[in-house]
Short mmCIF file of C-alpha atoms in Angstrom, two decimals:
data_model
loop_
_atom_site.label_atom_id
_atom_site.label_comp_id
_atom_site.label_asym_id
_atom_site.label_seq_id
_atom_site.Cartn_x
_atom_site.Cartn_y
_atom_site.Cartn_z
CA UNK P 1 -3.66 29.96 -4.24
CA UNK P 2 -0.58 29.66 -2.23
CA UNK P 3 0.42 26.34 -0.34
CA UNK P 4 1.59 27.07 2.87
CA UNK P 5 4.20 24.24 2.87
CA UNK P 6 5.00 24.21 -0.84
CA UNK P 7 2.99 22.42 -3.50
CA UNK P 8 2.91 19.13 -1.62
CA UNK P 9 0.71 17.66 -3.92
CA UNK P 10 2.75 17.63 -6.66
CA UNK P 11 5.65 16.40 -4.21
CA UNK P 12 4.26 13.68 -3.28
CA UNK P 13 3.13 12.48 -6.47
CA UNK P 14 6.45 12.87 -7.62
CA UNK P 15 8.13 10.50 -4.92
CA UNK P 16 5.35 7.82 -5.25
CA UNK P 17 6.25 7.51 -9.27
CA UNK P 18 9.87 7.17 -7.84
CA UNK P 19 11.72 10.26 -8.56
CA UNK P 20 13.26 10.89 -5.15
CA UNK P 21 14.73 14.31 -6.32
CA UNK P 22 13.64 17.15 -8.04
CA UNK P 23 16.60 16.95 -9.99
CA UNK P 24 15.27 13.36 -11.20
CA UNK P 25 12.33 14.36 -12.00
CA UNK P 26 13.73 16.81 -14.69
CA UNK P 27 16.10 14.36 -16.15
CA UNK P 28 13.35 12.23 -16.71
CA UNK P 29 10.80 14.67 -17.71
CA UNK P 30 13.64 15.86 -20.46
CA UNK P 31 13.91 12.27 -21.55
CA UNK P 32 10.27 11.56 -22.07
CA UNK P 33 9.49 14.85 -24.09
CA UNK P 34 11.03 13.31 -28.08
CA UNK P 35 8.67 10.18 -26.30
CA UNK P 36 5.57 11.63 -26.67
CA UNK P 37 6.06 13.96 -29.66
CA UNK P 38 7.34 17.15 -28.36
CA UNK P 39 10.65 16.63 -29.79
CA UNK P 40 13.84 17.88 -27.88
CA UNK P 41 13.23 20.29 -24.72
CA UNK P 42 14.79 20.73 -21.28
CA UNK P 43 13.16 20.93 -18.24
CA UNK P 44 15.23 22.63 -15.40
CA UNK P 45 15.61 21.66 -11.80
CA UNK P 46 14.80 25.40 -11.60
CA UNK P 47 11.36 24.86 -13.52
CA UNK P 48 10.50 21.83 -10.66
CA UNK P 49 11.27 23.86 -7.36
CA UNK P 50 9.34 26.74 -8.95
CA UNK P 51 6.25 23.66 -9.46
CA UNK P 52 6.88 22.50 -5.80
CA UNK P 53 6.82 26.07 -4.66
CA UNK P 54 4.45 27.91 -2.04
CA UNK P 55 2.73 29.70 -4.99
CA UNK P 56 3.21 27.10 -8.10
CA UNK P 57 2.93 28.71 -11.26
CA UNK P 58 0.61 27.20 -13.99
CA UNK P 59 2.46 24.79 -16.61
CA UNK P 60 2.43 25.73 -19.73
CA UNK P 61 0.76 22.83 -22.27
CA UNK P 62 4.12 20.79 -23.22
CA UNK P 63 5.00 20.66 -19.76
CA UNK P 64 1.10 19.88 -18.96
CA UNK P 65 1.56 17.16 -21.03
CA UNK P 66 5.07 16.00 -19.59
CA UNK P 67 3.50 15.96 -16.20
CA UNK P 68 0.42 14.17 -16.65
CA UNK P 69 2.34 11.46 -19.08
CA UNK P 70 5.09 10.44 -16.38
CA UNK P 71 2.72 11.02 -12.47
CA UNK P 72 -0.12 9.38 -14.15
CA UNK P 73 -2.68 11.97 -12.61
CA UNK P 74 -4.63 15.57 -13.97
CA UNK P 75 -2.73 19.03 -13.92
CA UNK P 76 -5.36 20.00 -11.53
CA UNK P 77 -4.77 17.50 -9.12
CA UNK P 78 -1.52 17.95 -9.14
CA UNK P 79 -1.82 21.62 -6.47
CA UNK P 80 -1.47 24.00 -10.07
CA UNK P 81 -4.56 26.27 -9.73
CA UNK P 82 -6.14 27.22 -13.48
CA UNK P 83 -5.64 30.77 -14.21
CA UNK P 84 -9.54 30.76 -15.22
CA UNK P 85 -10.51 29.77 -11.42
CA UNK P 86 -10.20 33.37 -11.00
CA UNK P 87 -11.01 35.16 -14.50
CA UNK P 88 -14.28 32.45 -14.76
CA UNK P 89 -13.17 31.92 -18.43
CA UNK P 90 -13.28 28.01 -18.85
CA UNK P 91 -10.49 26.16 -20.00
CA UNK P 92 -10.10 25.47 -23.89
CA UNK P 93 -8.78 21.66 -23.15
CA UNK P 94 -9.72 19.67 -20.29
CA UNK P 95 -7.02 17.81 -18.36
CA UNK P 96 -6.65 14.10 -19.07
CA UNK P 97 -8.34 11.94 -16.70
CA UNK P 98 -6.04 8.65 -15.78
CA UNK P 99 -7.75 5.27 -16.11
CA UNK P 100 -8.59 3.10 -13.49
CA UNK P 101 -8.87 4.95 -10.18
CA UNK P 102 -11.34 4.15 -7.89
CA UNK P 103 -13.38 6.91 -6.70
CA UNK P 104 -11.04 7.66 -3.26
CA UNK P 105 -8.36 8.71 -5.84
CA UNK P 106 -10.09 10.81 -7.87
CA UNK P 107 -11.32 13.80 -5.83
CA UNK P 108 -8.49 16.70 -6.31
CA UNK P 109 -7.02 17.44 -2.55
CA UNK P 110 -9.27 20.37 -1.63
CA UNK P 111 -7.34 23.95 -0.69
CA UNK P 112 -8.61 25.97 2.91
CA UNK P 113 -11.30 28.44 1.83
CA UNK P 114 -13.97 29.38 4.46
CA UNK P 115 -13.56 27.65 8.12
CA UNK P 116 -17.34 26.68 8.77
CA UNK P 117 -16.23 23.63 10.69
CA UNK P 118 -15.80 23.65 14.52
CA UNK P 119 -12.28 22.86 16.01
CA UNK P 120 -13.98 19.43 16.81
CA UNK P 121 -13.75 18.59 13.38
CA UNK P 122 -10.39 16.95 13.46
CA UNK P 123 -11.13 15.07 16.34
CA UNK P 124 -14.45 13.68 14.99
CA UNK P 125 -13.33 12.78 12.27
CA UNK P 126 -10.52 10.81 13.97
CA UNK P 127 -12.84 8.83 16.21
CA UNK P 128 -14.60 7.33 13.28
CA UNK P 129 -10.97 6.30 11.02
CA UNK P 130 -9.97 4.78 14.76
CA UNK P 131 -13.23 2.63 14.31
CA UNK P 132 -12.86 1.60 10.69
CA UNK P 133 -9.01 0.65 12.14
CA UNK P 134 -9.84 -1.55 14.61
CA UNK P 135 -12.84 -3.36 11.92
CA UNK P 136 -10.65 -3.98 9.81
CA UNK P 137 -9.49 -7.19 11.67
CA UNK P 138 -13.16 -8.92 11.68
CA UNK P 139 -15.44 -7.35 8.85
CA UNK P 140 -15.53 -9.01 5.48
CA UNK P 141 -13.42 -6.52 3.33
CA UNK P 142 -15.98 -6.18 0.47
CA UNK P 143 -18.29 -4.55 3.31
CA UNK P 144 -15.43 -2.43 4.52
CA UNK P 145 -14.23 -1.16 1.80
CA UNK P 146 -17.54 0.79 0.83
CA UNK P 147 -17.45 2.39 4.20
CA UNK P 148 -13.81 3.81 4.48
CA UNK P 149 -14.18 5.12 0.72
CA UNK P 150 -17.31 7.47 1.65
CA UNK P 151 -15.28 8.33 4.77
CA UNK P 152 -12.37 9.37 2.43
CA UNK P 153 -14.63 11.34 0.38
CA UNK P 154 -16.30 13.20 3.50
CA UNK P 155 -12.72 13.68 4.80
CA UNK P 156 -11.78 15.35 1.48
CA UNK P 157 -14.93 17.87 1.56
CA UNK P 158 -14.01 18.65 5.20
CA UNK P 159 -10.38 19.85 4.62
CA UNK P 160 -12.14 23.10 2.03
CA UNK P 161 -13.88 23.97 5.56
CA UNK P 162 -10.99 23.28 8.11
CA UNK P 163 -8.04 25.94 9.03
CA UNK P 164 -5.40 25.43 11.39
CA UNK P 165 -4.63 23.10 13.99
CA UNK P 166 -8.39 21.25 13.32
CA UNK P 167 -7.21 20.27 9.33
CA UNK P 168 -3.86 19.04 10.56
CA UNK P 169 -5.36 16.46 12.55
CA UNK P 170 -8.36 15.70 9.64
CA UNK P 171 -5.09 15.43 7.23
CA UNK P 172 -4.04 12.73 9.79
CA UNK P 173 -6.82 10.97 9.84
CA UNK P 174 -7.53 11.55 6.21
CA UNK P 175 -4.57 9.85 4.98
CA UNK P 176 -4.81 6.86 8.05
CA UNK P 177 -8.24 6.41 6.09
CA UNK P 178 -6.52 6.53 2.67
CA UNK P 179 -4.09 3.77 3.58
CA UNK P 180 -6.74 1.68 4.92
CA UNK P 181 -8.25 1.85 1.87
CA UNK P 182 -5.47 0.92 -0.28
CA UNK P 183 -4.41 -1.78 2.19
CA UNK P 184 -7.96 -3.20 1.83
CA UNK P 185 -7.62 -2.89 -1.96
CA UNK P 186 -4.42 -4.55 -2.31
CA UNK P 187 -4.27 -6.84 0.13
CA UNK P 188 -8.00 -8.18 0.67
CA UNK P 189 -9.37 -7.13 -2.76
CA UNK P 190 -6.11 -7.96 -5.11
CA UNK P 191 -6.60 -4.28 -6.47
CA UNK P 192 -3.39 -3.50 -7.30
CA UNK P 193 -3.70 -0.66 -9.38
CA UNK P 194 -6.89 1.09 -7.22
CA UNK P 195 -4.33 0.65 -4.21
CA UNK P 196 -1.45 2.52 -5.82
CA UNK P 197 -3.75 5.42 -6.94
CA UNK P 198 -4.88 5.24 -3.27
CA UNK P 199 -1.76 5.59 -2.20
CA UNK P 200 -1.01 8.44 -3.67
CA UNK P 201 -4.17 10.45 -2.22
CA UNK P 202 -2.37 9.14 1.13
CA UNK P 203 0.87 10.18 0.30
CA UNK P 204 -0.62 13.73 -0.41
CA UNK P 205 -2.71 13.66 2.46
CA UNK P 206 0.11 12.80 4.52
CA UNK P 207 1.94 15.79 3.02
CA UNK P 208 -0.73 18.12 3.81
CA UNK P 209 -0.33 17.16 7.69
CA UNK P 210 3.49 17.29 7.16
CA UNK P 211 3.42 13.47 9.24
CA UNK P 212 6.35 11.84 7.75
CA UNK P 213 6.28 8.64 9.94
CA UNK P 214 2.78 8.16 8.09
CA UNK P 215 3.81 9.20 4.84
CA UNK P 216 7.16 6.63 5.08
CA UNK P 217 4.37 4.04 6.33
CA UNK P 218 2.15 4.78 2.54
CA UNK P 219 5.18 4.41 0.71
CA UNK P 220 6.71 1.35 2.51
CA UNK P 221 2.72 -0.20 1.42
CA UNK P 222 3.42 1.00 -2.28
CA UNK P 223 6.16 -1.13 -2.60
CA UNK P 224 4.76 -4.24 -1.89
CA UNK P 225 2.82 -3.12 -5.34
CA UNK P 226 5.62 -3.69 -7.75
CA UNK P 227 7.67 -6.35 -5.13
CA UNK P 228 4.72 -8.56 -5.32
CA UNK P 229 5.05 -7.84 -9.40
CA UNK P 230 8.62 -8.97 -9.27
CA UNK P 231 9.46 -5.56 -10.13
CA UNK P 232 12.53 -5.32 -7.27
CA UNK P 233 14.09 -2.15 -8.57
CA UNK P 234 10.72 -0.03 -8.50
CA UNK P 235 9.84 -1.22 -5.05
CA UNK P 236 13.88 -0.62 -3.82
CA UNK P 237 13.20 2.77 -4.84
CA UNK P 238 9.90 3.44 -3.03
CA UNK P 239 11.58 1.70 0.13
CA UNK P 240 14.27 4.08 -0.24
CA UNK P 241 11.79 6.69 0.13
CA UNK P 242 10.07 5.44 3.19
CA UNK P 243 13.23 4.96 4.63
CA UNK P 244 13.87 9.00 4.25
CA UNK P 245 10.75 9.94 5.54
CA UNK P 246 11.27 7.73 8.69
CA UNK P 247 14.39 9.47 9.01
CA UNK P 248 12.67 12.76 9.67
CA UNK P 249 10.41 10.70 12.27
CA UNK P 250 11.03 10.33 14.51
CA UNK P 251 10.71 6.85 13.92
CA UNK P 252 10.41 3.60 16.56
CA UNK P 253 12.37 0.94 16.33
CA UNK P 254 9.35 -1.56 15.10
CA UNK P 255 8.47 0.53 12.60
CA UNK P 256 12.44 0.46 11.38
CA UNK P 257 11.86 -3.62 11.70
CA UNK P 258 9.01 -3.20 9.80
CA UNK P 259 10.96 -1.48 6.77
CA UNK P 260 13.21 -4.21 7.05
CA UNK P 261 10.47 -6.73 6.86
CA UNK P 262 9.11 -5.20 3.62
CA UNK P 263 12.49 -5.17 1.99
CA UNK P 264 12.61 -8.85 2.67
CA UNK P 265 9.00 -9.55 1.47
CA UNK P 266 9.73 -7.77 -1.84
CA UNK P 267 13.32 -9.20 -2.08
CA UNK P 268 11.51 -12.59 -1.72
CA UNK P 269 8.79 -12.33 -4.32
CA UNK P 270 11.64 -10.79 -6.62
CA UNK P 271 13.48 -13.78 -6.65
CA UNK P 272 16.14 -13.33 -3.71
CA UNK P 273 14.87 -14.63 -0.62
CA UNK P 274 19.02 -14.84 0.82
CA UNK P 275 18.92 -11.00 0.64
CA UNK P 276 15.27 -11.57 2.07
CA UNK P 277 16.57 -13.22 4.89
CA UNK P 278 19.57 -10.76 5.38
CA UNK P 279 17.19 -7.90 5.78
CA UNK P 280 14.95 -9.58 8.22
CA UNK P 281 18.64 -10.30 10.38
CA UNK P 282 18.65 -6.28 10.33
CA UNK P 283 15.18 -5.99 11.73
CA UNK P 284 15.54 -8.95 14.58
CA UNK P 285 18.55 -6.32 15.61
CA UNK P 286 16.39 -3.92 15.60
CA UNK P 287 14.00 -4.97 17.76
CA UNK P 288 16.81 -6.26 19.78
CA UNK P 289 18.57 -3.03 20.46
CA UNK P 290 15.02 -0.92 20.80
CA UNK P 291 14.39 2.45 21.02
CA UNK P 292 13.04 5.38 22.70
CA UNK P 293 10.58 6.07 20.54
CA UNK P 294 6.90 4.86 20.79
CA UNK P 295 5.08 3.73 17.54
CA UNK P 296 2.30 5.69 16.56
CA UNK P 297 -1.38 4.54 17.33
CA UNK P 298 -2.07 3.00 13.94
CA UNK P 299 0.96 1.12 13.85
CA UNK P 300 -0.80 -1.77 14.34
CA UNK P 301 -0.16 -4.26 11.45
CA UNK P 302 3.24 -5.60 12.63
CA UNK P 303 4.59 -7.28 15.65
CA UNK P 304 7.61 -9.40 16.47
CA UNK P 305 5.05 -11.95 15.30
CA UNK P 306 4.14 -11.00 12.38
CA UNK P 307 8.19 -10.27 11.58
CA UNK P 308 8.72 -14.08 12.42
CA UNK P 309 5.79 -14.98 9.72
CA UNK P 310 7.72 -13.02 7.12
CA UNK P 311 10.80 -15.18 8.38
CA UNK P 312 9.06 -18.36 7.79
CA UNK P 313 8.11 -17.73 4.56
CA UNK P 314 11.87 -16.34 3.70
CA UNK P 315 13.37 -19.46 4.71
CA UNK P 316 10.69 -21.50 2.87
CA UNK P 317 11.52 -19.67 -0.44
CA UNK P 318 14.92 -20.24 -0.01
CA UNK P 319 14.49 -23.84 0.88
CA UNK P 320 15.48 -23.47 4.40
CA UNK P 321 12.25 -25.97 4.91
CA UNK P 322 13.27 -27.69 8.46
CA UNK P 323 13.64 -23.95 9.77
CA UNK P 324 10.86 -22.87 8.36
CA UNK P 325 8.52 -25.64 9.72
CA UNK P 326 10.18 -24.36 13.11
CA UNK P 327 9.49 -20.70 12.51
CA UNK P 328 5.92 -20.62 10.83
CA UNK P 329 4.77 -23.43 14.06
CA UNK P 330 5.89 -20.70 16.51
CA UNK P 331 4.00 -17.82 14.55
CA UNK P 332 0.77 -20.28 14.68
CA UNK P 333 1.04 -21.08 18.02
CA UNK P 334 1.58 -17.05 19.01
CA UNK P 335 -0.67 -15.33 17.26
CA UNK P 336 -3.46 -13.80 19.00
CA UNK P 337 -6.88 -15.12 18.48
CA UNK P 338 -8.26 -12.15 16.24
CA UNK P 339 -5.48 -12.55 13.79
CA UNK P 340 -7.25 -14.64 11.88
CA UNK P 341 -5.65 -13.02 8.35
CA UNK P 342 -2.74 -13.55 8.86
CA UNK P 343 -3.48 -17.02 10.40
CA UNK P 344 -4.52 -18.14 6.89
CA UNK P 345 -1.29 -17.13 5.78
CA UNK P 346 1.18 -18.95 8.15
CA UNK P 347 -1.10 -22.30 7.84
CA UNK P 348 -0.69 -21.67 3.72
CA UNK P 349 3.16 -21.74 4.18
CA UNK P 350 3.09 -24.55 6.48
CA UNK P 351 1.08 -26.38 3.85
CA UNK P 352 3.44 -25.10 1.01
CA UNK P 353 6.50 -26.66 3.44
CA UNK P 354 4.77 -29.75 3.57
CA UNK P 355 4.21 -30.41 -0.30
CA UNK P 356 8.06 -29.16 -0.62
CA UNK P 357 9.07 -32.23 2.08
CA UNK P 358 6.86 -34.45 -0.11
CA UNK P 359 3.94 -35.05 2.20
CA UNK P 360 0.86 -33.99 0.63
CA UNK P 361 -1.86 -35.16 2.94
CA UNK P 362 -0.22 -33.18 5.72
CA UNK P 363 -0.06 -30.51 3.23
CA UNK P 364 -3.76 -30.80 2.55
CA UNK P 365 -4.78 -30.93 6.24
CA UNK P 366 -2.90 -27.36 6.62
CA UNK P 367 -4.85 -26.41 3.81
CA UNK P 368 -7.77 -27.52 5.06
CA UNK P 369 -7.43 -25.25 8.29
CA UNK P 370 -7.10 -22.12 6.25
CA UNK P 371 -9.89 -22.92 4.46
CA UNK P 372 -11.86 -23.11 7.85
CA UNK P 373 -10.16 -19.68 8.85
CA UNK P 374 -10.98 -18.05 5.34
CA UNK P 375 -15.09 -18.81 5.91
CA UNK P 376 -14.76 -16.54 9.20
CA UNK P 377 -12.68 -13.84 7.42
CA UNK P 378 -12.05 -13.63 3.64
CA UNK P 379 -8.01 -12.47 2.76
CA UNK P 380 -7.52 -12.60 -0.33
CA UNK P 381 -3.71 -12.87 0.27
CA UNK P 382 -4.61 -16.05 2.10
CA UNK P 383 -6.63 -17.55 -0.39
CA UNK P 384 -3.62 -16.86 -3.03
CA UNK P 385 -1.54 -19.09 -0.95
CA UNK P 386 -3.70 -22.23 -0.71
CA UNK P 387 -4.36 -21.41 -4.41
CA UNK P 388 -0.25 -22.20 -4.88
CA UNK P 389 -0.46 -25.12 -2.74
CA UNK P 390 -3.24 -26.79 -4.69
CA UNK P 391 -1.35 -26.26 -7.66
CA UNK P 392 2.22 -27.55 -6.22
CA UNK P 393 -0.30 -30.65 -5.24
CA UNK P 394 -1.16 -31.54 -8.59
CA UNK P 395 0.90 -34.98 -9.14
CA UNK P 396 -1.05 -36.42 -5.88
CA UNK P 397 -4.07 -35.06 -7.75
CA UNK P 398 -5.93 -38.28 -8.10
CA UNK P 399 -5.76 -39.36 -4.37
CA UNK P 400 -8.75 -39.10 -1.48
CA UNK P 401 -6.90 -35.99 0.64
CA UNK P 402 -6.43 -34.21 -3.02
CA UNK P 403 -9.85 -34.75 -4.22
CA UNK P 404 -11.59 -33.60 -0.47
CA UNK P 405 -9.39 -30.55 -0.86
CA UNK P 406 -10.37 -29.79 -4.09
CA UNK P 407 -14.55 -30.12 -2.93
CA UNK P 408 -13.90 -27.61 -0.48
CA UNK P 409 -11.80 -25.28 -2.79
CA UNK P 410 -14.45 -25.23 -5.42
CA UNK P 411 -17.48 -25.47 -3.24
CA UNK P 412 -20.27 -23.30 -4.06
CA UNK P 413 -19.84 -20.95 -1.71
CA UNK P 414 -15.92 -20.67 -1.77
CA UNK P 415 -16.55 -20.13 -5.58
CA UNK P 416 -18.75 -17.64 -5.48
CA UNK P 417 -16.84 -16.14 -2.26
CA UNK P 418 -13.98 -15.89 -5.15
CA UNK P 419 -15.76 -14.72 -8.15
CA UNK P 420 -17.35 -12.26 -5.95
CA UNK P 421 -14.19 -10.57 -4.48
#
């Protein structure tokens, strides 16, 4: 079946693996072939625009084989239609099925058939991802989660009974739901790998609404995947893809701070929190100079806030520790009332800066308050930070403060909250 706008499926699988260019993609698909045991072949540019083309022709097994190996994902998820969809002869050898994706990732991208859907669709379909957006703030992930997956998979089914004008927008809002997913999964859940398969259902989602401000925004999210793995080169690369997309935007100038921000966040965990900082410099100008451009409604997960939070915990990586007692106090003191995430973060740096200047009841007290803040909302991210503190508290271990934190970390219900999740 032909793809209006090329086989963005396979495109945007492609890019989230980290081949930026077709012609990388055949370098490394040549490489990989004596890999697997199909000795020495060559696989064209030529052969990859031909994949990526309006009307994709179907691999043939080596190159089935190639494909599946280095994306990770079935040859029929990938936009090739089997030649027996249309003869009704079965195939002779299924496709191999990856491991580990959650059930969000695993439905194949459905092709326009019949339209049976009204030109409401779109819309309708919006209002509810705009919902799940604005929950995500205040409901417990675990109950969340559960929600926006079913919404995926209704969003999926919809797209084989939408034409036109009506799928573009339930694209949109497909791959907005997609993201939250994978943000909830990595984030909230500590999923890594069900958020980078979830990704890539966004990212081909995305393609299918040709939005590439919301396509850079998946891929900027896939590289906090291997940053937060210390894997800096893999997450460079996906940034470097975001930052293309954006490019096509056009893009505003928080969301160009927010690139920034990531680059310093994966820099950080990587080991280099001076590059960190010098990429957070870049998106301070940023929001400095401004722009014309308005961010998209669900931009809503950074702030000149939330880029001073990723400052503070920069400069407390790098040892900058007065400056970052400075910074992460302002953050505390700004953030709105229903941030209460990314309120357990900031107070988990401010602890970590206080066990760093040697003063561990202080550092407990900080603690302390997250813990408070995680009973209202669980974040997993959160509760990895006072996790690092308690560990950095260890040679105060045996006094009062210690021991109090310690009966609220292990508690029975912050235990099970843990074991749980």
């Amino acid at each position: 079946m032909p793809h209006p706008a090329g086989n963005t499926r396979l495109k945007a699988a492609r890019q989230h693996a980290g081949y930026a260019s077709q012609q990388a993609f055949a370098d490394a698909l040549t490489q990989a072939a004596p890999r697997i045991g199909l000795g020495r072949m060559e696989v064209s540019v030529r052969q990859v625009r031909r994949w990526e083309s309006p009307s994709p022709p179907w691999p043939r097994a080596d190159h089935q084989r190639l494909i599946v190996h280095l994306l990770h994902l079935p040859i029929d998820q990938l936009g090739f239609t089997p030649p027996w969809q249309s003869t009704g002869t079965p195939p002779s050898v299924a496709s191999p099925q990856p491991t580990h994706m959650p059930a969000a990732a695993t439905l194949p991208l459905p092709q326009a058939a019949t339209a049976v859907q009204p030109a409401t669709i779109g819309a309708d379909y919006t209002a509810i991802t705009v919902a799940h957006r604005r929950l995500y703030w205040s409901v417990q992930p675990d109950h969340l989660h559960p929600t926006v997956v079913e919404h995926t998979r209704l969003g999926l089914h919809l797209l084989a009974e939408t034409h036109g004008l009506a799928r573009r927008v339930l694209a949109t809002a497909l791959a907005e739901s997609l993201l939250l997913a994978g943000r909830v999964e990595f984030f909230d859940l500590r999923q890594p790998e069900d958020a980078d398969a979830t990704y890539v259902r966004a990212l081909q989602a995305a393609g299918e609404a040709d939005d590439p401000i919301l396509g850079a925004a998946i891929l900027a999210h896939a590289a906090f995947i291997p940053g937060w793995a210390q894997h800096r080169d893999e997450a460079a690369e996906r940034i470097r893809a975001a930052r293309a997309y954006a490019r096509r935007g056009p893009a505003s100038a928080e969301f160009l701070a927010w690139l920034d921000a990531v680059e310093a966040e994966c820099d950080t965990r990587s080991g280099h929190p001076v590059d960190g900082l010098r990429a957070i410099a870049r998106a301070e100008d940023i929001l400095r100079t401004g722009s014309e451009h308005q961010s998209p409604d669900w931009f809503t997960w950074f702030s000149p806030v939330r880029l001073a939070a990723f400052k503070g915990n920069t400069q407390l990586k790098a040892g900058r520790l007065a400056q970052a007692r400075d910074t992460l106090t302002a953050v505390l003191n700004a953030l709105p009332a229903e941030e209460g995430k990314q309120r357990t973060v900031v107070l988990g740096d401010l602890a970590a800066v206080e066990v760093a200047q040697k003063r561990p009841e202080a550092a407990c007290a900080r603690a302390e308050e997250a813990l408070d803040q995680l009973a209202v909302t669980w974040y997993a991210t959160g509760m990895a930070r006072i996790r690092e503190v308690r560990s950095a508290l260890q040679p105060w271990a045996d006094e009062a403060y210690v021991r109090h934190l310690d009966d609220r970390l292990y508690g029975w219900q912050t235990t099970l909250n843990a074991f749980r999740r």
